[in-house]
Coordinates of C-alpha atoms in Angstrom, one line a residue:
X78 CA 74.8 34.7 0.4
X79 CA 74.0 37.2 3.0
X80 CA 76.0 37.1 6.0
X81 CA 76.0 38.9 9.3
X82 CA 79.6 39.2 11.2
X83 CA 79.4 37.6 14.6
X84 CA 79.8 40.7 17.0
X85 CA 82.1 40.7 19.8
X86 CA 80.6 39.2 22.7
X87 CA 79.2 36.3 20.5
X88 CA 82.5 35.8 18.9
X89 CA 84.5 35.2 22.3
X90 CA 81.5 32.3 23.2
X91 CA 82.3 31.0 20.0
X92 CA 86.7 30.9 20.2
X93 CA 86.6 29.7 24.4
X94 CA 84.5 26.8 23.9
X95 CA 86.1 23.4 24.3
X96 CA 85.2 19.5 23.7
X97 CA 85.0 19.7 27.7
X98 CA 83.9 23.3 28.1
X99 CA 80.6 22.9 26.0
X100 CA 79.3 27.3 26.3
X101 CA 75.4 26.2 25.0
X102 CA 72.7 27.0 27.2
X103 CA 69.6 24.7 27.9
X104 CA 66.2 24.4 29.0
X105 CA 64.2 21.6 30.3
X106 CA 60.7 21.9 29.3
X107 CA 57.7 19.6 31.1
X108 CA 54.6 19.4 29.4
X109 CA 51.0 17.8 30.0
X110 CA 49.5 14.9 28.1
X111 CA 48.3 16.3 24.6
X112 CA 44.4 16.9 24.8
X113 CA 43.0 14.7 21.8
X114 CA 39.4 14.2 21.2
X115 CA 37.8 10.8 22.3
X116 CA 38.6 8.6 19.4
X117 CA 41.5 11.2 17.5
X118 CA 44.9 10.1 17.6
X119 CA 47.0 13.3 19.3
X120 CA 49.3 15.6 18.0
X121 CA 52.6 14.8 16.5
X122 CA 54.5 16.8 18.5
X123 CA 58.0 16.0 16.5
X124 CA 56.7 16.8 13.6
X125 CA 54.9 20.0 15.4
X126 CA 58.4 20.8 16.6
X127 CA 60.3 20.6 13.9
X128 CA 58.0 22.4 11.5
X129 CA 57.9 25.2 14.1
X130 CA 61.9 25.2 14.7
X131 CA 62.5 25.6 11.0
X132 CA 60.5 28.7 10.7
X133 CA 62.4 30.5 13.4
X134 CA 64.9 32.2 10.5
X135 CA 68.0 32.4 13.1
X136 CA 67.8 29.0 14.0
X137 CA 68.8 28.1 9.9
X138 CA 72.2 30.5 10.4
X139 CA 75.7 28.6 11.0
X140 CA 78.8 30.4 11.5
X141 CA 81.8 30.4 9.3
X142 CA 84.6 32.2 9.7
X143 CA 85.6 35.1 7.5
X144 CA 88.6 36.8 6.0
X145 CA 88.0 40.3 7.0
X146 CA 88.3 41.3 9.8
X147 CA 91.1 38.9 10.8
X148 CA 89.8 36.4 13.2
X149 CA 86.2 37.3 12.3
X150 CA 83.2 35.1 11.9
X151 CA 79.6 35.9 10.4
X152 CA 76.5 33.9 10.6
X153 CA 75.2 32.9 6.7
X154 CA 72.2 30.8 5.9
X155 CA 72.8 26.7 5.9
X156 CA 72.3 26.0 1.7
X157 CA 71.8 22.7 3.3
X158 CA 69.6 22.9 6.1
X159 CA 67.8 20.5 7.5
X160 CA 65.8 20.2 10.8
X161 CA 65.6 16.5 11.4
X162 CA 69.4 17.1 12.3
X163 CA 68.5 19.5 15.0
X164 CA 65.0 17.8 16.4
X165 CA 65.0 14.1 17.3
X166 CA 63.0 11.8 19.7
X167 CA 64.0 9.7 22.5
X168 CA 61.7 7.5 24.5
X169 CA 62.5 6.9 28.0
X170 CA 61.2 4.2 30.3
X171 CA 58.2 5.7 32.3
X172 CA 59.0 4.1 35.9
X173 CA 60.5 7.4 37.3
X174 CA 60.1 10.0 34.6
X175 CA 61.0 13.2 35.8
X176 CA 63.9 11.5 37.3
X177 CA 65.1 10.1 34.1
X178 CA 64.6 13.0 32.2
X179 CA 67.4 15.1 34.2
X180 CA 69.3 11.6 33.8
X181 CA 69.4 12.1 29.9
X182 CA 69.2 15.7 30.1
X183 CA 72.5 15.7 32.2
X184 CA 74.0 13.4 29.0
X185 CA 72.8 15.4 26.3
X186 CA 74.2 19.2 27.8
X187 CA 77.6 17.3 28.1
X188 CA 78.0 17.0 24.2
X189 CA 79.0 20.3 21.9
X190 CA 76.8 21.3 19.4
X191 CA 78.1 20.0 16.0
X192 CA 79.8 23.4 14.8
X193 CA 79.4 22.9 11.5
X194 CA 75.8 23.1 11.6
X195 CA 73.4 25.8 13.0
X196 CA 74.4 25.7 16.3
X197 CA 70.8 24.2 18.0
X198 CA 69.9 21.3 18.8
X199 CA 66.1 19.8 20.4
X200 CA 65.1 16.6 21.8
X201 CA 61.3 15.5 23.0
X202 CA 61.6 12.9 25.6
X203 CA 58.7 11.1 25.7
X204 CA 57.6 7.3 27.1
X205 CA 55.8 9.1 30.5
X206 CA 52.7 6.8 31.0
X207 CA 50.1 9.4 31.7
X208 CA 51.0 10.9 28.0
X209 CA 53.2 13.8 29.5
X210 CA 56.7 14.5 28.0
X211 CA 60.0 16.7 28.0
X212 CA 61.2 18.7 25.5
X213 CA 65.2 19.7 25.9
X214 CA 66.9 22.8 24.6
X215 CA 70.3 23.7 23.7
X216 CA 71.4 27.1 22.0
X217 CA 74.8 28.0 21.8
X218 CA 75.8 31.2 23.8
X219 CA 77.2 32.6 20.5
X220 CA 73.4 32.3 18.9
X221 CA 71.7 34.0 22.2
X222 CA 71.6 35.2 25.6
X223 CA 69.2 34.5 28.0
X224 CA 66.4 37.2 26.7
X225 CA 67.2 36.5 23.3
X226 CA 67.0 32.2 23.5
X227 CA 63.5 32.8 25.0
X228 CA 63.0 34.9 22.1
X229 CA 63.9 32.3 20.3
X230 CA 63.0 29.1 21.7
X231 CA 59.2 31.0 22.5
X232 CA 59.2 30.4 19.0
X233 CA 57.9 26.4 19.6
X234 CA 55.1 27.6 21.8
X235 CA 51.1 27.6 20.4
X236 CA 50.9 30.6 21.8
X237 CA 53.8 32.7 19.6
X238 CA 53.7 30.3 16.9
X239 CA 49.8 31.5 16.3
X240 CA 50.8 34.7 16.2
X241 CA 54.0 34.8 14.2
X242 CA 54.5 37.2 11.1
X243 CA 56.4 36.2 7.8
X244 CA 59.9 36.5 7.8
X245 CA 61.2 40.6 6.8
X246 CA 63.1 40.5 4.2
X247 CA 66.5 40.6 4.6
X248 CA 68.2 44.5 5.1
X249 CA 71.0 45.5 2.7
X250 CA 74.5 44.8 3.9
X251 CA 76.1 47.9 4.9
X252 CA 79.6 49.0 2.4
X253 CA 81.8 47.1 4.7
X254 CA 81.0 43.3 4.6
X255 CA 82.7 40.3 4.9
X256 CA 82.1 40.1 0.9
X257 CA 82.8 43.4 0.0
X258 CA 86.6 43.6 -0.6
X259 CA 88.6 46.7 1.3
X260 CA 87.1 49.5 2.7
X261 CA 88.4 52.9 1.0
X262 CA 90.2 55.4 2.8
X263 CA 88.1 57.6 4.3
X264 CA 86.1 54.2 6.0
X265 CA 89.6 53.2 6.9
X266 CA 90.5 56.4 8.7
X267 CA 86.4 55.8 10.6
X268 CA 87.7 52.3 11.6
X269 CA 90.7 54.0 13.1
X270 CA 89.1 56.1 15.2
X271 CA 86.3 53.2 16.0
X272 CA 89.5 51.1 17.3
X273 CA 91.0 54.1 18.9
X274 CA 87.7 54.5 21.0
X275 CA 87.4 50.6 21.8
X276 CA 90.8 50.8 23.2
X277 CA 90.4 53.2 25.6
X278 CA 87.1 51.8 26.7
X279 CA 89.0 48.4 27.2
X280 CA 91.6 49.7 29.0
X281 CA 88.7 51.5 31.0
X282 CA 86.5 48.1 31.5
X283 CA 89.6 46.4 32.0
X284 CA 91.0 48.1 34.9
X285 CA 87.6 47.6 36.9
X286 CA 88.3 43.5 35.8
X287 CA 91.9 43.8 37.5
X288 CA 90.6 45.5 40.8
X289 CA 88.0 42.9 40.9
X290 CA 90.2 39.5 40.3
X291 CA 91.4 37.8 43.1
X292 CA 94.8 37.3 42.2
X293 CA 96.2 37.4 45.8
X294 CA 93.5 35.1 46.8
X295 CA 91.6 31.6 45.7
X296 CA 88.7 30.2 44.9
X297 CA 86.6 28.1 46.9
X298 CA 87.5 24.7 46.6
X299 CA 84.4 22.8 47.1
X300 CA 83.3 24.7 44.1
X301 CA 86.7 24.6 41.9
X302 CA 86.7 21.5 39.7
X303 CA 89.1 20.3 37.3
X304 CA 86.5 19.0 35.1
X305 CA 85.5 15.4 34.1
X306 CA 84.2 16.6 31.2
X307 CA 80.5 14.8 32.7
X308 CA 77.3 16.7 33.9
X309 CA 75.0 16.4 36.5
X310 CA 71.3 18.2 36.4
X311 CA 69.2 18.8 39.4
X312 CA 65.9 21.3 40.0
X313 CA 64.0 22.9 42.4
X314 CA 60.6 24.7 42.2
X315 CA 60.1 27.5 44.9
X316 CA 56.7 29.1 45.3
X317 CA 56.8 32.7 43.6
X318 CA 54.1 34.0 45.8
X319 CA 56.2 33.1 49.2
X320 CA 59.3 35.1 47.3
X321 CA 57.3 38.0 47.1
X322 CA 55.7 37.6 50.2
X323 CA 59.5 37.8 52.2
X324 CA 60.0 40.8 50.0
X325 CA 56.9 43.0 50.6
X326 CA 58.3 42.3 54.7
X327 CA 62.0 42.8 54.0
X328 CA 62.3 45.3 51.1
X329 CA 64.7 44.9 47.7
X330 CA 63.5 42.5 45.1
X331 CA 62.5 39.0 44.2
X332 CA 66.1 38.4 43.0
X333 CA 67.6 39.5 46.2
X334 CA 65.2 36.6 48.1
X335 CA 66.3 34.3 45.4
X336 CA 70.1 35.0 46.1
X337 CA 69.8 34.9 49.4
X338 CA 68.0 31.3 49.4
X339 CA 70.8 30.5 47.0
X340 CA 73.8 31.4 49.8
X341 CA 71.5 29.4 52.5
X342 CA 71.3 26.6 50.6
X343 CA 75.2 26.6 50.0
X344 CA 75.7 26.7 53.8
X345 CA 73.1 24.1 54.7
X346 CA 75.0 22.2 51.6
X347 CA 78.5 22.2 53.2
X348 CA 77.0 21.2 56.5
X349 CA 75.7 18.1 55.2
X350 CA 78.9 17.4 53.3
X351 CA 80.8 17.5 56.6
X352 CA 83.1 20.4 55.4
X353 CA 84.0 23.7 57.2
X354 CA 82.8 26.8 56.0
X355 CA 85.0 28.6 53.0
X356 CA 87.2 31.6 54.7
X357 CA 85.5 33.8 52.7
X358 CA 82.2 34.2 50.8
X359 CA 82.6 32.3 47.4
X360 CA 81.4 35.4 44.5
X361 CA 78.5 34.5 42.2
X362 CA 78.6 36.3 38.2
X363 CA 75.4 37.5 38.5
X364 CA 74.2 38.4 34.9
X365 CA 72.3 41.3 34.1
X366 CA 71.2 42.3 30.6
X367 CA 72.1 45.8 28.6
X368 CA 68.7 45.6 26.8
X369 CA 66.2 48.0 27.3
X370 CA 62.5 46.8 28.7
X371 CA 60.0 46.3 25.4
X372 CA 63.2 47.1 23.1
X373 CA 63.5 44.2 20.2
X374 CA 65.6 41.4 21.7
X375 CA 67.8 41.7 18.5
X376 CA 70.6 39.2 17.2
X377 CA 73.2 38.3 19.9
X378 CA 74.2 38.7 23.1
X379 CA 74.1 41.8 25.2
X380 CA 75.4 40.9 28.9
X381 CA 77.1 42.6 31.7
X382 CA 76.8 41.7 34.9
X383 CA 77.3 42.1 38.5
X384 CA 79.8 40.3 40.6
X385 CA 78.1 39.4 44.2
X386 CA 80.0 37.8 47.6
X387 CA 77.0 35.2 48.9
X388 CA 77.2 35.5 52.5
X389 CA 76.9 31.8 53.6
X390 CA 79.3 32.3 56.2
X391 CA 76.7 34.5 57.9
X392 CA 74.3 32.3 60.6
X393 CA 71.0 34.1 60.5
X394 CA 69.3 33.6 57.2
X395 CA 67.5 37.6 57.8
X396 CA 71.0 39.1 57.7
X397 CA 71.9 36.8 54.6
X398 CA 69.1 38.5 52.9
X399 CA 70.2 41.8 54.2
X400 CA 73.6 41.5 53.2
X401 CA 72.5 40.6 50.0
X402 CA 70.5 43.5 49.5
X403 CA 72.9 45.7 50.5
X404 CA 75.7 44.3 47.7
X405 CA 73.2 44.5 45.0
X406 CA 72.1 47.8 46.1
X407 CA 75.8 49.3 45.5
X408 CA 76.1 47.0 42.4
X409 CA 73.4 48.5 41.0
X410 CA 74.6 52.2 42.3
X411 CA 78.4 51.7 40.8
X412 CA 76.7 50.2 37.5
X413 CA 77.5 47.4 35.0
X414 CA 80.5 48.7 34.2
X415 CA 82.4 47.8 37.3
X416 CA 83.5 44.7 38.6
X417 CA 84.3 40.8 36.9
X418 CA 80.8 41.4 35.1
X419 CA 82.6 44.0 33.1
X420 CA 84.4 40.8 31.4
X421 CA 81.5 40.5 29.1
X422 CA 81.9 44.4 28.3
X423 CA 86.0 44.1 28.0
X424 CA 85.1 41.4 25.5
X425 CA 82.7 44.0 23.4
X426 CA 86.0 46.4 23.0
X427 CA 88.9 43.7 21.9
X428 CA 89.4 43.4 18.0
X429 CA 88.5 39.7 16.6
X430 CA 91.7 38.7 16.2
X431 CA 92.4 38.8 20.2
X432 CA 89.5 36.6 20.4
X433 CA 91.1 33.7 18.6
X434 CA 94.5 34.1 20.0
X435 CA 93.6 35.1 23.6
X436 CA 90.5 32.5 24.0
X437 CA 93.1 30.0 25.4
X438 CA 94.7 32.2 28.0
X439 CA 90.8 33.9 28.8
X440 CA 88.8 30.3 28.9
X441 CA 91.0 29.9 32.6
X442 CA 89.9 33.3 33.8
X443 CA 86.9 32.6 35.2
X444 CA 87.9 31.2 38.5
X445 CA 90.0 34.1 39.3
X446 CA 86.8 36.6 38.8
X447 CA 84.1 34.4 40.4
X448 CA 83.2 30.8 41.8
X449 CA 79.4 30.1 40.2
X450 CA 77.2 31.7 37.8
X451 CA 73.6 32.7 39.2
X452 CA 71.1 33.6 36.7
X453 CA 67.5 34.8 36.0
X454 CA 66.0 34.1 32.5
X455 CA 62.3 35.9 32.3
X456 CA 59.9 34.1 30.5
X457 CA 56.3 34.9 29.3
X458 CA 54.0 35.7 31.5
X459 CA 51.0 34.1 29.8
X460 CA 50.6 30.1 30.1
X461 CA 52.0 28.8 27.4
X462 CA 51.5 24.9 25.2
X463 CA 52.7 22.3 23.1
X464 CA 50.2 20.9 20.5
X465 CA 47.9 21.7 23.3
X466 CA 50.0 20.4 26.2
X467 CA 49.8 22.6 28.8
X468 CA 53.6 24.0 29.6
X469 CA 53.4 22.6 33.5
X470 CA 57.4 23.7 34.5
X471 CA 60.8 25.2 32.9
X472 CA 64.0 24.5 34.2
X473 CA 66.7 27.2 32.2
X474 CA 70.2 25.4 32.5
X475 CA 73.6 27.8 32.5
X476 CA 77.2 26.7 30.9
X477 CA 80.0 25.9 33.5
X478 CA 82.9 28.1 32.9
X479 CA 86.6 26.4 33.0
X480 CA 87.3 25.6 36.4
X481 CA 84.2 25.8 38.1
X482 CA 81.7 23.1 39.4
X483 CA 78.4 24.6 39.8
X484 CA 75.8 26.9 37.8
X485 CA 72.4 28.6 38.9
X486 CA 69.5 29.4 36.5
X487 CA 66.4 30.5 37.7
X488 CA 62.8 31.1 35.7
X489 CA 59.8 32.4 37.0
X490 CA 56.4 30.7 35.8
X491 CA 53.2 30.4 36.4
X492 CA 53.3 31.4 40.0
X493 CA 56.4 29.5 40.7
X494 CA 60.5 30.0 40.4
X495 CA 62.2 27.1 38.4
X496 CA 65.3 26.5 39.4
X497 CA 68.2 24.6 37.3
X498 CA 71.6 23.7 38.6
X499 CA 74.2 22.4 36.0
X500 CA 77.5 20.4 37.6
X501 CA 80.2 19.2 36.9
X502 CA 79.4 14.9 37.5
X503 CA 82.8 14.7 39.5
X504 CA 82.7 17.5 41.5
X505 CA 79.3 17.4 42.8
X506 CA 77.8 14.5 42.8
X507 CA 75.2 15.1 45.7
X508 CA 73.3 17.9 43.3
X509 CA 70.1 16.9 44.7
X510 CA 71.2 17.5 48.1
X511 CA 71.7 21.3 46.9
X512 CA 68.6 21.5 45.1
X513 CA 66.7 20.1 48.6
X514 CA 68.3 22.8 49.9
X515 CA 67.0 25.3 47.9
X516 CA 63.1 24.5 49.4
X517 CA 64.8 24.3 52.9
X518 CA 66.5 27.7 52.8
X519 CA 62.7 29.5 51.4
X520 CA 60.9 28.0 54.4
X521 CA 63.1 29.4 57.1
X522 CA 62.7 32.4 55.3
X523 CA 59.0 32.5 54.8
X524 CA 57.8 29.3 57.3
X525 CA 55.2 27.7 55.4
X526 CA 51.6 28.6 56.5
X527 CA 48.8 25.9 57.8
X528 CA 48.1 23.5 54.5
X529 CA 50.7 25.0 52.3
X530 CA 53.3 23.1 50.8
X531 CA 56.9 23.6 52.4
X532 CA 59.2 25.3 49.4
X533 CA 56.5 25.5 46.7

């Protein structure tokens, strides 16, 4: 059976998740009614779905753990794979269906994946009563990243599916496998070195970690959560012209717009819960992929990231957006390997046996690095369908890390941003208060001009 080890980063996904600290990410897909001809009965979308699911070769791979190296795991092929485990339908009453559809959505992102399995799973929510529907995502972390589960989930699309080549055949597995008994001596003495290497790059990455944890400090409580174990789903759509339109007058990128509408809308979202401003700027994990533009997405993950202070204690939102600027500015000058992004670097250097032992003691680190995740995930830029049904909005949905309450993703498409936000059910339950926000925060930004929409 061929097999493929798990490499670092996707390994540590794998050992910190918990029954309550679920690490899949998600997407929340809306599509049009399915054009039909007068008289034809329209697509079967399921059936469309799962066909096109089980083509996708990495989406038929489950992990397993190996005995070499110690504490390793490798993805294999499922001998007993078989999609209708992974794709099922759920009709939803039609009264308020976008509403209900973050409702279910909420539900579904609360449950693991089932580990013994390929680690996927898809729902179409249907029961809208203009023929429109929903289609959910979930990937676990250890299968992709953000670049790579577009890669993947694209996969569903007309679009990519029309265009998609036969699966390569599979390359040799180099001498040292999880199959291939002891490596001889002179690999041994390679491995040595390899580890020697790692080591001091840990201690390197690790150092920058230390300096950048607040361990004389706290996190900010309205964010902290001792979690219920529940989830809550909001959204937001934001008008990508009116992004670029503050950043042509202000300078610095999209992003920096979008972070800065994200600290606004944190302020204007602890006014209206009555509480006083944090004493200092909570820091959002601000991901930031290692690969190269046009490279092959490849197998994995491959993250860094940057660690940012939102300013929401600052008044005027022109200096939030400043501020931001400036921070990403010198993030992007010091470079991904500084700062509690580094944490996804540190975990590239440790052997796979401190990735069993040490998930425990590492799942709690979080909160001492950062208070929220913030997140872009790029998607194609050509309009995309579903058995013909155009793709009208998608909503790209982040893991909560142990301790933390609240998650950003954002996705640009079609000429608009969509925005997911992922909570804990306890800790925030006035989501769509903060998603509200979000539109409020881009229209003191950019006021909206005569006959345009405010936010979108």
């Amino acid at each position: 059976m061929t097999t493929e080890l798990l490499a670092p980063l996707d390994l540590a996904f794998w050992r910190l998740e918990s029954t309550a600290h679920p690490l899949h990410l998600g997407a929340l897909a809306h599509f049009g009614p399915v054009p039909a001809p007068p008289g034809a009965e329209p697509a079967d979308v399921l059936e469309l779905l799962a066909r096109r699911a089980a083509a996708v070769p990495r989406l038929r791979m489950r992990v397993r753990d190996v005995l070499i190296p110690v504490g390793g795991a490798a993805w294999s092929a499922d001998p007993d794979f078989d999609v209708r485990r992974h794709v099922r339908e759920i009709t939803l009453p039609g009264v308020d269906f976008p509403a209900e559809t973050a409702r279910l959505a909420a539900e579904l992102m609360e449950r693991p994946v089932e580990r013994g399995l390929p680690p996927w799973e898809m729902y179409l929510l249907s029961g809208a009563p203009d023929g429109s529907f929903a289609v959910l995502v979930k990937l676990h972390h250890a299968l992709a990243d953000g670049m790579r589960a577009v890669a993947i989930g694209a996969g569903i699309f007309d679009e990519i599916a029309a265009g998609r080549r036969p699966p390569r055949r599979s390359r040799p597995l180099p001498p040292h496998s999880p199959s291939s008994g002891l490596p001889g001596p002179g690999r041994l003495l390679g491995i040595a070195r390899d580890r020697l290497g790692d080591l001091g790059r840990a201690v390197e990455v690790g150092a920058s970690v230390v300096r950048a944890s607040r361990l004389d400090g706290r996190p900010t409580a309205a964010l902290a959560a001792h979690s219920s174990g529940t989830r809550r789903i909001a959204t937001a759509t934001l008008s990508l012209d009116r992004v670029h339109r503050v950043r042509r007058a202000t300078g610095g990128t999209a992003n920096d717009v979008l972070l800065a509408v994200v600290a606004g809308a944190l302020r204007r979202w602890f006014d209206g819960r009555g509480l006083p401003l944090p004493g200092a700027d909570p820091r959002a994990l601000v991901p930031v992929s290692r690969r190269r533009p046009g490279a092959p997405s490849g197998p994995g993950n491959s993250l860094s990231g940057y660690l940012l202070d939102l300013p929401v204690t600052e008044p005027d939102p022109a200096a939030r957006l400043a501020a931001v600027r400036r921070a990403m500015d010198r993030n992007k000058a010091a470079g991904p390997f500084r700062g509690a992004g580094a944490v996804a670097l540190l975990a590239d250097r440790l052997p796979p046996l401190a990735h069993r032992f040490g998930a425990p003691f590492a799942s709690g680190a979080a909160r001492l690095l950062f208070d929220l995740l913030v997140t872009q995930v790029p998607l194609p830029r050509s309009a995309l369908s579903l058995g013909g049904a155009p793709l009208r909005a998608l909503f790209p949905m982040a893991p909560l890390a142990r301790g933390q309450s609240l998650a950003v993703a954002m996705s640009p498409y079609d000429g608009r941003v969509h925005i997911g936000l992922v909570a804990d059910g306890a800790a925030v339950p006035d989501l769509d208060a903060l998603a509200d926000a979000l539109t409020a925060e881009l229209d003191l930004l950019d006021p909206p001009e005569r006959g345009e929409e405010p936010g979108a």
